Each structure stands twice: as structure tokens, then as C-alpha cells.
Amino acid sequence: MSGRSTRAVHAGLPAPADGEPFLPGPTFAAPYHLAGDASPRGYGRYANPTWARGEDALAEVEGGPALGFGSGMAACAAVLNVFGGPVVLPDDGYGVVARAAELSGVPARMAPSDPAALLEAAEGARLVWIETPTNPALTVIDVEALAREVHALGALLAVDGTLATPLAQPALSLGADVSVVSDSKAMTGHSDLLLGHVACRSQEHAARVRAWRDATGAVPGPFEAWLAHRSLATLAVRLERQCANALALASALAGHAAVTEVLYPGLPSHPGHDVAARQMGGLFGPVVAFTLPSAAAASRFLSACSLVAEATSFGGVHSSAERRARWGLEAVPEGFIRLSCGIEDADDLVADVLGALDAL
Ligand SMILES: *Cc1c(COP(=O)(O)O)cnc(C)c1O
């Protein structure tokens, strides 16, 4: 198999044809011309050549059939509704997923992101859902080992791999049944798109997700889908720089007096480091988390940075950070900062962050 940058650059591109572009532009259509018999090719909620190419690309990256959605949460909701009930959800994961289960009437059991606790809650469940690394606590779970145990209980394993991206951490080949990803983050990487996707190990599961999407209409717009495919070409290059910056920053923060705890799976001191080193392809993610003494200190830090935008979300080419507890979604300390490294020069980024900390 070729390297990940090679795969990202070439994924889903049509065969060369004289006079045709490398990546054909978006097709905008509600109905298509369709004479005679009914066909899904007749209507834009069922089929679009721009998504189809993007989904071919995602399938190559994921190693299984993929379906695009209008946002990460639309993808998560599809997985919960199609495979869930009861579903075991991690209590330190992206908080909106539990809310979506509740609003969808999908029975959910919350458990800590710890294999023993997840498995204890999984008795009689249809689906176990994990994030790895979790957002924002950056807990790492061994997907391969957990998949074996979940399957032994007769349940399916879904992995939300948004933070790592499936290019670095191929959840399906590690044994997950379903990979669910918010493509609003590093996958597209420019902080200008809302998208998501679901990939499955089996064609049968993918067909059920497609049927859900056909009926609920949670489809991506063709222009967004095209931009996502265009962005995929630079994914490996972006991630390599972002993760190198994150490791440099985490190492610098680890020695700073104002910081009480630094979490980054790439640091040998992180409890999930060995597992992360095995399953994340050497790319430990763009996100570094650390704790400052108080909410006020965290706010002063954020306004003192000049290269790090105060903003939610992560994975973009511009560095950004936020005081995560402001959302009240996850149990994190008041001074907890989630910082996402962009592709700025490492020296500039580290100097900016350390400068802001020194000014506290
Ligand atoms: C952002 C995010 C989502 C939701 O994705 P949207 O594209 O914002 O709808 C789901 N899971 C994780 C881990 C996320 O970070």
C-alpha cells in the first residue's frame, strides 16, 4: 500500500481524460433529467456525482464504504439511530452526542472512557461508542483490543476518530465496525466547512446508513463536498505540521510553572502514549490540553495570545484555543484550555503561547 500522503492526494480522482480537470467541479442539481423508469439517479437527495467522488476518496482513506453528511452531528445521529439502542457512550466524549441520543429516543448508558467500564455497561447493548483520543480530555483507548471484547458480547463498535482523522488512525482496520468523523475539523482543516461522514466495515451496514440518509435528508451540499475532496489532498501535509507543532508546544508547556497539567498523547508521560504510538500512525493529533489555575487566568491567557485565535473547534490550519468549561458540556476544570495547533512555524507558536503564560 502507498504512503498516506500519496493516498490523500490521489484518493477518489477520476481516471485521466484529455480536456478534463483533475477534480471535476461540483454538480448542482435537485432533479436530474430522468425519462422512463424510476431511479435514485433522478434526484439530488439520493445521488450526486460530486459526493460520489468524495465518498470514493473517503472510502479509500477509511478502508470501507463511506457516506457524507451535512455535519459531524448528522453523521453521529445517523449512527446512533441506525445501530444504537441501547448504546454505551463515553461520559468524557463530545457532549452533544449524548444529547442527540436523548432527543432521538435512543437509550444510552454513560460510562467512563475506560475499556473495563465500557464493557461492564455493554452487557445487552447493541452498540459501544468511543472517541479516541477523546475530545477534550484526550483519553486514548486501544481500539483493536476493545473491538475484540465488544464483538464477544455481540455488540458493534463505533469509533469517533475526528481528532486523529482516519488517515492517521484507521479505525476500521483496527477492528471497529463503524467510523464516524466530523469533517468540520482536521479532515477539511480550513475552518470554513461543516461536514461529516460515516464509514463501515461491511457493505450491509453502509446500505443501512445510506437508507437513513436518503430518508432523513441529512446530505452534504455539493459545493461543500467538493471543497472537502479538494482539502483531502493536503491532509497528510497539514497533519504532519500540526502534530509536530502540538508536540513542540506540549513539551514546552510541560515545564511551565503556570501550568498544572499538560495532556498530549505524544508525550511519553501521557497514560495512553504507548497505545497511541501503536494506533495513531505517529501523528498524535493537533490538540494539546492544559490546565491553568482559574477561569480568570485562562481568559487572560487567551486574550494575551496573538497567534492563537480564541475560538471553539479544532484541527484547522490557524491555531485556536478556548476555555472549554465555558460550554458546560464536559466535566473539565474551570481553567482547562483546549488548544489546537495550526500550521504556523513551531518557534513562533511556542514563543507566542509561552509569552502569554509569562504575562499571567
Ligand atoms: C465537532 C465534533 C463532532 C460534531 O461535528 P460537527 O461537524 O460540529 O457537527 C462530533 N464529534 C467530535 C469528536 C467532534 O469534535
mmCIF file of C-alpha atoms and ligand atoms in Angstrom:
data_model
loop_
_atom_site.group_PDB
_atom_site.id
_atom_site.type_symbol
_atom_site.label_atom_id
_atom_site.label_comp_id
_atom_site.label_asym_id
_atom_site.label_seq_id
_atom_site.Cartn_x
_atom_site.Cartn_y
_atom_site.Cartn_z
ATOM 1 C CA MET A 1 0.000 0.000 0.000
ATOM 2 C CA SER A 2 1.247 3.502 -0.764
ATOM 3 C CA GLY A 3 2.035 6.107 1.880
ATOM 4 C CA ARG A 4 -0.665 8.236 3.440
ATOM 5 C CA SER A 5 0.205 11.455 1.635
ATOM 6 C CA THR A 6 0.141 9.638 -1.696
ATOM 7 C CA ARG A 7 -3.249 8.158 -0.850
ATOM 8 C CA ALA A 8 -4.657 11.513 0.277
ATOM 9 C CA VAL A 9 -3.521 13.273 -2.898
ATOM 10 C CA HIS A 10 -4.925 10.684 -5.290
ATOM 11 C CA ALA A 11 -7.994 9.449 -3.406
ATOM 12 C CA GLY A 12 -11.193 9.478 -5.435
ATOM 13 C CA LEU A 13 -9.810 11.227 -8.518
ATOM 14 C CA PRO A 14 -11.250 10.064 -11.844
ATOM 15 C CA ALA A 15 -9.017 8.399 -14.413
ATOM 16 C CA PRO A 16 -7.136 10.979 -16.526
ATOM 17 C CA ALA A 17 -9.051 12.127 -19.620
ATOM 18 C CA ASP A 18 -7.824 14.774 -22.081
ATOM 19 C CA GLY A 19 -9.510 18.110 -21.548
ATOM 20 C CA GLU A 20 -10.969 17.113 -18.185
ATOM 21 C CA PRO A 21 -9.859 18.646 -14.854
ATOM 22 C CA PHE A 22 -8.040 16.622 -12.178
ATOM 23 C CA LEU A 23 -11.019 17.040 -9.850
ATOM 24 C CA PRO A 24 -14.216 17.886 -11.744
ATOM 25 C CA GLY A 25 -16.169 20.781 -10.245
ATOM 26 C CA PRO A 26 -19.365 20.434 -8.222
ATOM 27 C CA THR A 27 -22.608 19.306 -9.837
ATOM 28 C CA PHE A 28 -25.552 21.350 -8.578
ATOM 29 C CA ALA A 29 -28.866 19.586 -9.018
ATOM 30 C CA ALA A 30 -32.154 18.906 -7.275
ATOM 31 C CA PRO A 31 -33.841 16.809 -10.007
ATOM 32 C CA TYR A 32 -31.840 15.325 -12.887
ATOM 33 C CA HIS A 33 -33.301 14.567 -16.284
ATOM 34 C CA LEU A 34 -34.840 11.127 -15.944
ATOM 35 C CA ALA A 35 -37.028 9.559 -18.616
ATOM 36 C CA GLY A 36 -38.876 6.276 -18.174
ATOM 37 C CA ASP A 37 -38.445 4.164 -15.054
ATOM 38 C CA ALA A 38 -37.734 5.422 -11.517
ATOM 39 C CA SER A 39 -34.088 5.577 -10.423
ATOM 40 C CA PRO A 40 -32.215 7.074 -7.470
ATOM 41 C CA ARG A 41 -30.173 8.874 -10.126
ATOM 42 C CA GLY A 42 -33.199 11.068 -10.720
ATOM 43 C CA TYR A 43 -32.999 13.180 -7.576
ATOM 44 C CA GLY A 44 -30.250 15.050 -5.735
ATOM 45 C CA ARG A 45 -31.124 13.811 -2.251
ATOM 46 C CA TYR A 46 -30.308 10.254 -3.366
ATOM 47 C CA ALA A 47 -27.349 10.747 -5.665
ATOM 48 C CA ASN A 48 -24.815 13.371 -6.641
ATOM 49 C CA PRO A 49 -21.637 12.752 -8.675
ATOM 50 C CA THR A 50 -19.673 15.221 -6.514
ATOM 51 C CA TRP A 51 -20.456 13.375 -3.308
ATOM 52 C CA ALA A 52 -19.899 10.059 -5.017
ATOM 53 C CA ARG A 53 -16.309 11.056 -5.874
ATOM 54 C CA GLY A 54 -15.786 12.456 -2.363
ATOM 55 C CA GLU A 55 -17.172 9.262 -0.869
ATOM 56 C CA ASP A 56 -14.886 7.152 -3.061
ATOM 57 C CA ALA A 57 -11.998 9.203 -1.675
ATOM 58 C CA LEU A 58 -13.179 8.751 1.920
ATOM 59 C CA ALA A 59 -13.639 5.015 1.315
ATOM 60 C CA GLU A 60 -10.003 4.776 0.214
ATOM 61 C CA VAL A 61 -8.842 6.636 3.324
ATOM 62 C CA GLU A 62 -11.124 4.644 5.652
ATOM 63 C CA GLY A 63 -10.768 1.218 4.056
ATOM 64 C CA GLY A 64 -14.557 0.726 3.824
ATOM 65 C CA PRO A 65 -17.641 2.237 2.154
ATOM 66 C CA ALA A 66 -18.298 5.848 3.267
ATOM 67 C CA LEU A 67 -21.275 8.212 3.249
ATOM 68 C CA GLY A 68 -21.109 12.002 3.537
ATOM 69 C CA PHE A 69 -23.369 14.045 5.827
ATOM 70 C CA GLY A 70 -24.176 17.719 6.207
ATOM 71 C CA SER A 71 -22.321 17.929 9.555
ATOM 72 C CA GLY A 72 -20.492 15.711 12.014
ATOM 73 C CA MET A 73 -23.577 15.611 14.231
ATOM 74 C CA ALA A 74 -25.742 14.496 11.302
ATOM 75 C CA ALA A 75 -23.280 11.609 10.865
ATOM 76 C CA CYS A 76 -23.332 10.850 14.621
ATOM 77 C CA ALA A 77 -27.148 10.944 14.716
ATOM 78 C CA ALA A 78 -27.293 8.510 11.785
ATOM 79 C CA VAL A 79 -25.034 6.020 13.599
ATOM 80 C CA LEU A 80 -26.998 6.340 16.864
ATOM 81 C CA ASN A 81 -30.324 5.803 15.128
ATOM 82 C CA VAL A 82 -29.245 3.032 12.762
ATOM 83 C CA PHE A 83 -27.097 0.948 15.143
ATOM 84 C CA GLY A 84 -27.915 2.188 18.632
ATOM 85 C CA GLY A 85 -30.334 1.385 21.406
ATOM 86 C CA PRO A 86 -29.019 0.659 23.901
ATOM 87 C CA VAL A 87 -25.791 2.448 23.103
ATOM 88 C CA VAL A 88 -22.890 2.841 25.532
ATOM 89 C CA LEU A 89 -21.479 6.367 25.308
ATOM 90 C CA PRO A 90 -18.277 7.741 26.872
ATOM 91 C CA ASP A 91 -19.005 10.315 29.568
ATOM 92 C CA ASP A 92 -15.905 12.335 28.670
ATOM 93 C CA GLY A 93 -16.577 12.491 24.929
ATOM 94 C CA TYR A 94 -18.110 15.186 22.730
ATOM 95 C CA GLY A 95 -21.111 16.148 24.830
ATOM 96 C CA VAL A 96 -23.602 16.765 22.029
ATOM 97 C CA VAL A 97 -23.654 13.062 21.088
ATOM 98 C CA ALA A 98 -25.469 12.135 24.320
ATOM 99 C CA ARG A 99 -27.894 14.968 23.703
ATOM 100 C CA ALA A 100 -28.579 13.662 20.178
ATOM 101 C CA ALA A 101 -29.244 10.171 21.581
ATOM 102 C CA GLU A 102 -31.667 11.619 24.112
ATOM 103 C CA LEU A 103 -33.531 13.704 21.530
ATOM 104 C CA SER A 104 -33.680 10.726 19.165
ATOM 105 C CA GLY A 105 -35.097 8.447 21.864
ATOM 106 C CA VAL A 106 -32.081 6.118 21.579
ATOM 107 C CA PRO A 107 -31.478 4.623 25.059
ATOM 108 C CA ALA A 108 -27.948 5.484 26.167
ATOM 109 C CA ARG A 109 -25.765 4.313 29.046
ATOM 110 C CA MET A 110 -22.934 6.611 30.031
ATOM 111 C CA ALA A 111 -19.598 5.109 31.090
ATOM 112 C CA PRO A 112 -16.070 6.461 31.579
ATOM 113 C CA SER A 113 -13.679 6.120 28.613
ATOM 114 C CA ASP A 114 -12.060 3.082 30.118
ATOM 115 C CA PRO A 115 -12.314 -0.357 28.473
ATOM 116 C CA ALA A 116 -13.380 -2.178 31.674
ATOM 117 C CA ALA A 117 -16.114 0.356 32.447
ATOM 118 C CA LEU A 118 -17.351 0.441 28.853
ATOM 119 C CA LEU A 119 -17.553 -3.349 28.689
ATOM 120 C CA GLU A 120 -19.358 -3.568 32.002
ATOM 121 C CA ALA A 121 -22.015 -1.202 30.628
ATOM 122 C CA ALA A 122 -22.117 -3.068 27.302
ATOM 123 C CA GLU A 123 -23.973 -6.181 28.506
ATOM 124 C CA GLY A 124 -27.049 -6.402 26.233
ATOM 125 C CA ALA A 125 -26.167 -3.198 24.347
ATOM 126 C CA ARG A 126 -26.235 -3.126 20.543
ATOM 127 C CA LEU A 127 -23.544 -0.512 20.142
ATOM 128 C CA VAL A 128 -20.479 0.686 22.026
ATOM 129 C CA TRP A 129 -19.357 4.169 21.033
ATOM 130 C CA ILE A 130 -15.923 5.541 21.780
ATOM 131 C CA GLU A 131 -13.859 8.532 20.897
ATOM 132 C CA THR A 132 -10.108 8.156 20.774
ATOM 133 C CA PRO A 133 -8.432 10.363 21.651
ATOM 134 C CA THR A 134 -11.423 11.846 23.463
ATOM 135 C CA ASN A 135 -12.313 15.457 22.977
ATOM 136 C CA PRO A 136 -11.362 17.370 25.052
ATOM 137 C CA ALA A 137 -9.788 15.130 27.744
ATOM 138 C CA LEU A 138 -7.506 13.293 25.234
ATOM 139 C CA THR A 139 -8.027 9.847 26.749
ATOM 140 C CA VAL A 140 -6.689 7.130 24.440
ATOM 141 C CA ILE A 141 -8.399 3.749 24.012
ATOM 142 C CA ASP A 142 -6.920 0.644 22.380
ATOM 143 C CA VAL A 143 -9.382 0.124 19.502
ATOM 144 C CA GLU A 144 -8.090 -3.309 18.479
ATOM 145 C CA ALA A 145 -8.344 -4.785 21.984
ATOM 146 C CA LEU A 146 -11.741 -3.206 22.709
ATOM 147 C CA ALA A 147 -13.203 -4.322 19.355
ATOM 148 C CA ARG A 148 -12.431 -7.975 20.198
ATOM 149 C CA GLU A 149 -14.226 -7.716 23.549
ATOM 150 C CA VAL A 150 -17.205 -5.778 22.200
ATOM 151 C CA HIS A 151 -17.674 -8.350 19.446
ATOM 152 C CA ALA A 152 -17.509 -11.160 22.003
ATOM 153 C CA LEU A 153 -20.513 -9.517 23.708
ATOM 154 C CA GLY A 154 -22.384 -9.460 20.395
ATOM 155 C CA ALA A 155 -22.316 -5.665 20.041
ATOM 156 C CA LEU A 156 -20.890 -3.352 17.412
ATOM 157 C CA LEU A 157 -18.094 -0.836 17.984
ATOM 158 C CA ALA A 158 -18.314 2.706 16.603
ATOM 159 C CA VAL A 159 -15.248 4.955 16.805
ATOM 160 C CA ASP A 160 -15.449 8.740 16.560
ATOM 161 C CA GLY A 161 -11.985 9.415 15.180
ATOM 162 C CA THR A 162 -12.485 13.124 14.480
ATOM 163 C CA LEU A 163 -9.438 14.249 16.432
ATOM 164 C CA ALA A 164 -6.947 11.796 14.936
ATOM 165 C CA THR A 165 -8.559 11.545 11.463
ATOM 166 C CA PRO A 166 -8.933 8.142 9.777
ATOM 167 C CA LEU A 167 -5.848 8.815 7.642
ATOM 168 C CA ALA A 168 -3.668 8.619 10.779
ATOM 169 C CA GLN A 169 -5.839 6.204 12.770
ATOM 170 C CA PRO A 170 -7.704 3.763 10.500
ATOM 171 C CA ALA A 171 -10.431 2.646 12.926
ATOM 172 C CA LEU A 172 -11.992 0.096 10.556
ATOM 173 C CA SER A 173 -8.733 -1.774 10.024
ATOM 174 C CA LEU A 174 -8.167 -1.686 13.793
ATOM 175 C CA GLY A 175 -11.422 -3.650 14.141
ATOM 176 C CA ALA A 176 -14.189 -1.037 14.544
ATOM 177 C CA ASP A 177 -17.449 -1.700 12.689
ATOM 178 C CA VAL A 178 -18.246 1.959 12.153
ATOM 179 C CA SER A 179 -16.030 5.026 11.834
ATOM 180 C CA VAL A 180 -17.795 8.349 12.393
ATOM 181 C CA VAL A 181 -15.971 11.599 11.760
ATOM 182 C CA SER A 182 -16.713 15.311 11.906
ATOM 183 C CA ASP A 183 -15.135 16.600 8.715
ATOM 184 C CA SER A 184 -15.541 20.157 10.056
ATOM 185 C CA LYS A 185 -12.219 19.688 11.860
ATOM 186 C CA ALA A 186 -8.835 18.476 10.604
ATOM 187 C CA MET A 187 -10.266 16.476 7.694
ATOM 188 C CA THR A 188 -11.050 19.693 5.836
ATOM 189 C CA GLY A 189 -8.804 21.874 8.003
ATOM 190 C CA HIS A 190 -9.612 25.428 6.916
ATOM 191 C CA SER A 191 -12.308 26.312 9.483
ATOM 192 C CA ASP A 192 -14.813 27.063 6.727
ATOM 193 C CA LEU A 193 -16.875 23.873 6.310
ATOM 194 C CA LEU A 194 -19.409 21.878 8.320
ATOM 195 C CA LEU A 195 -19.466 18.262 7.172
ATOM 196 C CA GLY A 196 -19.276 14.727 8.493
ATOM 197 C CA HIS A 197 -19.111 11.161 7.291
ATOM 198 C CA VAL A 198 -19.743 7.568 8.348
ATOM 199 C CA ALA A 199 -17.684 4.628 7.070
ATOM 200 C CA CYS A 200 -18.489 0.971 7.704
ATOM 201 C CA ARG A 201 -16.577 -2.277 7.555
ATOM 202 C CA SER A 202 -19.493 -4.034 5.850
ATOM 203 C CA GLN A 203 -21.488 -3.102 2.748
ATOM 204 C CA GLU A 204 -24.664 -4.174 4.548
ATOM 205 C CA HIS A 205 -24.115 -1.665 7.361
ATOM 206 C CA ALA A 206 -23.286 1.059 4.845
ATOM 207 C CA ALA A 207 -26.531 0.335 2.999
ATOM 208 C CA ARG A 208 -28.474 0.883 6.231
ATOM 209 C CA VAL A 209 -26.723 4.206 6.817
ATOM 210 C CA ARG A 210 -27.485 5.220 3.221
ATOM 211 C CA ALA A 211 -31.166 4.346 3.691
ATOM 212 C CA TRP A 212 -31.225 6.547 6.817
ATOM 213 C CA ARG A 213 -29.638 9.442 4.925
ATOM 214 C CA ASP A 214 -31.989 9.037 1.938
ATOM 215 C CA ALA A 215 -34.999 9.234 4.247
ATOM 216 C CA THR A 216 -33.836 11.958 6.649
ATOM 217 C CA GLY A 217 -32.165 14.150 4.034
ATOM 218 C CA ALA A 218 -29.016 14.813 6.088
ATOM 219 C CA VAL A 219 -26.987 15.182 2.882
ATOM 220 C CA PRO A 220 -23.972 17.449 2.302
ATOM 221 C CA GLY A 221 -24.219 20.302 -0.198
ATOM 222 C CA PRO A 222 -22.279 19.590 -3.408
ATOM 223 C CA PHE A 223 -20.053 22.658 -3.061
ATOM 224 C CA GLU A 224 -19.046 21.687 0.490
ATOM 225 C CA ALA A 225 -18.464 18.097 -0.616
ATOM 226 C CA TRP A 226 -16.243 19.325 -3.447
ATOM 227 C CA LEU A 227 -14.237 21.606 -1.138
ATOM 228 C CA ALA A 228 -13.766 18.690 1.259
ATOM 229 C CA HIS A 229 -12.410 16.494 -1.526
ATOM 230 C CA ARG A 230 -10.072 19.316 -2.602
ATOM 231 C CA SER A 231 -8.888 19.709 1.017
ATOM 232 C CA LEU A 232 -8.190 16.000 1.404
ATOM 233 C CA ALA A 233 -5.152 16.288 -0.878
ATOM 234 C CA THR A 234 -3.292 18.326 1.764
ATOM 235 C CA LEU A 235 -4.481 16.371 4.808
ATOM 236 C CA ALA A 236 -1.270 14.444 5.460
ATOM 237 C CA VAL A 237 0.908 17.532 4.962
ATOM 238 C CA ARG A 238 -1.282 19.654 7.230
ATOM 239 C CA LEU A 239 -1.469 16.988 9.920
ATOM 240 C CA GLU A 240 2.262 16.368 9.913
ATOM 241 C CA ARG A 241 2.940 20.067 10.585
ATOM 242 C CA GLN A 242 0.085 20.432 13.077
ATOM 243 C CA CYS A 243 1.122 17.372 15.074
ATOM 244 C CA ALA A 244 4.789 18.428 15.082
ATOM 245 C CA ASN A 245 3.695 21.835 16.401
ATOM 246 C CA ALA A 246 1.498 20.177 19.031
ATOM 247 C CA LEU A 247 4.372 18.008 20.259
ATOM 248 C CA ALA A 248 6.715 21.017 20.427
ATOM 249 C CA LEU A 249 4.123 23.048 22.314
ATOM 250 C CA ALA A 250 3.185 20.231 24.719
ATOM 251 C CA SER A 251 6.872 19.681 25.534
ATOM 252 C CA ALA A 252 7.370 23.412 26.192
ATOM 253 C CA LEU A 253 4.230 23.659 28.345
ATOM 254 C CA ALA A 254 5.177 20.633 30.426
ATOM 255 C CA GLY A 255 7.933 22.642 32.097
ATOM 256 C CA HIS A 256 5.991 25.867 32.717
ATOM 257 C CA ALA A 257 5.200 26.969 36.271
ATOM 258 C CA ALA A 258 1.728 28.405 35.462
ATOM 259 C CA VAL A 259 0.518 25.088 34.014
ATOM 260 C CA THR A 260 -0.818 22.435 36.382
ATOM 261 C CA GLU A 261 -1.400 19.620 33.886
ATOM 262 C CA VAL A 262 -0.495 19.078 30.228
ATOM 263 C CA LEU A 263 -2.274 16.396 28.251
ATOM 264 C CA TYR A 264 -0.930 15.266 24.888
ATOM 265 C CA PRO A 265 -0.833 11.643 23.708
ATOM 266 C CA GLY A 266 2.517 12.310 22.045
ATOM 267 C CA LEU A 267 4.209 12.971 25.401
ATOM 268 C CA PRO A 268 5.769 9.792 26.836
ATOM 269 C CA SER A 269 4.256 10.801 30.215
ATOM 270 C CA HIS A 270 0.674 10.552 28.826
ATOM 271 C CA PRO A 271 -1.055 7.400 30.168
ATOM 272 C CA GLY A 272 -2.218 6.445 26.651
ATOM 273 C CA HIS A 273 1.099 7.116 24.936
ATOM 274 C CA ASP A 274 2.044 3.516 24.119
ATOM 275 C CA VAL A 275 -1.370 2.689 22.666
ATOM 276 C CA ALA A 276 -1.418 5.991 20.763
ATOM 277 C CA ALA A 277 2.051 5.250 19.374
ATOM 278 C CA ARG A 278 0.716 1.923 18.036
ATOM 279 C CA GLN A 279 -2.582 3.084 16.567
ATOM 280 C CA MET A 280 -2.154 6.733 15.526
ATOM 281 C CA GLY A 281 0.499 6.294 12.859
ATOM 282 C CA GLY A 282 2.963 8.602 14.601
ATOM 283 C CA LEU A 283 0.526 11.534 14.372
ATOM 284 C CA PHE A 284 -0.721 12.267 17.886
ATOM 285 C CA GLY A 285 -3.228 14.913 16.838
ATOM 286 C CA PRO A 286 -3.292 18.703 16.654
ATOM 287 C CA VAL A 287 -4.868 19.236 20.091
ATOM 288 C CA VAL A 288 -2.991 19.942 23.319
ATOM 289 C CA ALA A 289 -4.937 20.354 26.572
ATOM 290 C CA PHE A 290 -3.617 22.029 29.706
ATOM 291 C CA THR A 291 -4.953 23.484 32.902
ATOM 292 C CA LEU A 292 -4.394 26.971 34.281
ATOM 293 C CA PRO A 293 -5.157 27.846 37.927
ATOM 294 C CA SER A 294 -8.572 29.503 37.325
ATOM 295 C CA ALA A 295 -11.148 30.614 34.782
ATOM 296 C CA ALA A 296 -9.798 34.165 35.080
ATOM 297 C CA ALA A 297 -6.217 33.054 34.365
ATOM 298 C CA ALA A 298 -7.445 31.060 31.355
ATOM 299 C CA SER A 299 -9.302 34.100 29.981
ATOM 300 C CA ARG A 300 -6.272 36.368 30.487
ATOM 301 C CA PHE A 301 -4.078 33.798 28.733
ATOM 302 C CA LEU A 302 -6.416 33.586 25.745
ATOM 303 C CA SER A 303 -6.533 37.351 25.242
ATOM 304 C CA ALA A 304 -2.745 37.628 25.600
ATOM 305 C CA CYS A 305 -2.042 35.240 22.691
ATOM 306 C CA SER A 306 -1.705 36.882 19.304
ATOM 307 C CA LEU A 307 -1.220 33.848 17.029
ATOM 308 C CA VAL A 308 -3.850 31.707 18.754
ATOM 309 C CA ALA A 309 -7.410 32.737 17.979
ATOM 310 C CA GLU A 310 -9.945 32.374 20.781
ATOM 311 C CA ALA A 311 -12.442 30.076 19.112
ATOM 312 C CA THR A 312 -14.096 26.721 19.574
ATOM 313 C CA SER A 313 -13.466 23.720 17.309
ATOM 314 C CA PHE A 314 -10.018 22.379 16.353
ATOM 315 C CA GLY A 315 -7.994 20.891 13.536
ATOM 316 C CA GLY A 316 -7.679 23.985 11.329
ATOM 317 C CA VAL A 317 -4.555 25.491 9.766
ATOM 318 C CA HIS A 318 -4.857 28.513 12.102
ATOM 319 C CA SER A 319 -4.067 27.820 15.757
ATOM 320 C CA SER A 320 -7.016 28.332 18.077
ATOM 321 C CA ALA A 321 -7.912 27.732 21.701
ATOM 322 C CA GLU A 322 -10.716 28.066 24.176
ATOM 323 C CA ARG A 323 -11.577 27.711 27.829
ATOM 324 C CA ARG A 324 -13.539 24.554 27.353
ATOM 325 C CA ALA A 325 -15.640 24.731 30.549
ATOM 326 C CA ARG A 326 -17.461 27.778 29.116
ATOM 327 C CA TRP A 327 -19.741 25.360 27.222
ATOM 328 C CA GLY A 328 -20.658 23.297 30.294
ATOM 329 C CA LEU A 329 -20.718 20.160 28.116
ATOM 330 C CA GLU A 330 -17.905 18.152 29.686
ATOM 331 C CA ALA A 331 -16.520 17.713 33.203
ATOM 332 C CA VAL A 332 -13.255 19.680 32.866
ATOM 333 C CA PRO A 333 -11.635 22.162 35.317
ATOM 334 C CA GLU A 334 -12.588 25.854 35.008
ATOM 335 C CA GLY A 335 -9.063 26.745 33.831
ATOM 336 C CA PHE A 336 -8.875 23.916 31.258
ATOM 337 C CA ILE A 337 -7.602 25.105 27.864
ATOM 338 C CA ARG A 338 -8.049 23.125 24.658
ATOM 339 C CA LEU A 339 -5.507 24.410 22.159
ATOM 340 C CA SER A 340 -5.452 23.278 18.549
ATOM 341 C CA CYS A 341 -2.185 23.761 16.722
ATOM 342 C CA GLY A 342 -2.269 25.107 13.189
ATOM 343 C CA ILE A 343 0.490 25.111 10.606
ATOM 344 C CA GLU A 344 2.351 28.223 11.782
ATOM 345 C CA ASP A 345 6.094 27.844 12.397
ATOM 346 C CA ALA A 346 6.636 25.925 15.641
ATOM 347 C CA ASP A 347 9.061 28.505 17.067
ATOM 348 C CA ASP A 348 6.578 31.347 16.533
ATOM 349 C CA LEU A 349 3.700 29.412 18.037
ATOM 350 C CA VAL A 350 5.627 28.229 21.099
ATOM 351 C CA ALA A 351 7.014 31.747 21.697
ATOM 352 C CA ASP A 352 3.515 33.262 21.459
ATOM 353 C CA VAL A 353 1.995 30.789 23.930
ATOM 354 C CA LEU A 354 4.872 30.936 26.415
ATOM 355 C CA GLY A 355 4.854 34.735 26.175
ATOM 356 C CA ALA A 356 1.146 34.832 27.045
ATOM 357 C CA LEU A 357 1.726 32.480 30.002
ATOM 358 C CA ASP A 358 4.649 34.548 31.287
ATOM 359 C CA ALA A 359 2.392 37.623 31.261
ATOM 360 C CA LEU A 360 -0.196 35.988 33.573
HETATM 361 C C1 LIG B 1 -17.061 18.554 16.338
HETATM 362 C C2 LIG B 1 -17.257 17.156 16.729
HETATM 363 C C3 LIG B 1 -18.437 16.479 16.422
HETATM 364 C C4 LIG B 1 -19.589 17.170 15.749
HETATM 365 O O1 LIG B 1 -19.278 17.613 14.463
HETATM 366 P P1 LIG B 1 -19.951 18.882 13.735
HETATM 367 O O2 LIG B 1 -19.328 18.840 12.393
HETATM 368 O O3 LIG B 1 -19.620 20.090 14.541
HETATM 369 O O4 LIG B 1 -21.424 18.645 13.704
HETATM 370 C C5 LIG B 1 -18.521 15.138 16.779
HETATM 371 N N1 LIG B 1 -17.520 14.512 17.405
HETATM 372 C C6 LIG B 1 -16.380 15.144 17.732
HETATM 373 C C7 LIG B 1 -15.302 14.388 18.422
HETATM 374 C C8 LIG B 1 -16.216 16.475 17.414
HETATM 375 O O5 LIG B 1 -15.092 17.090 17.745
#
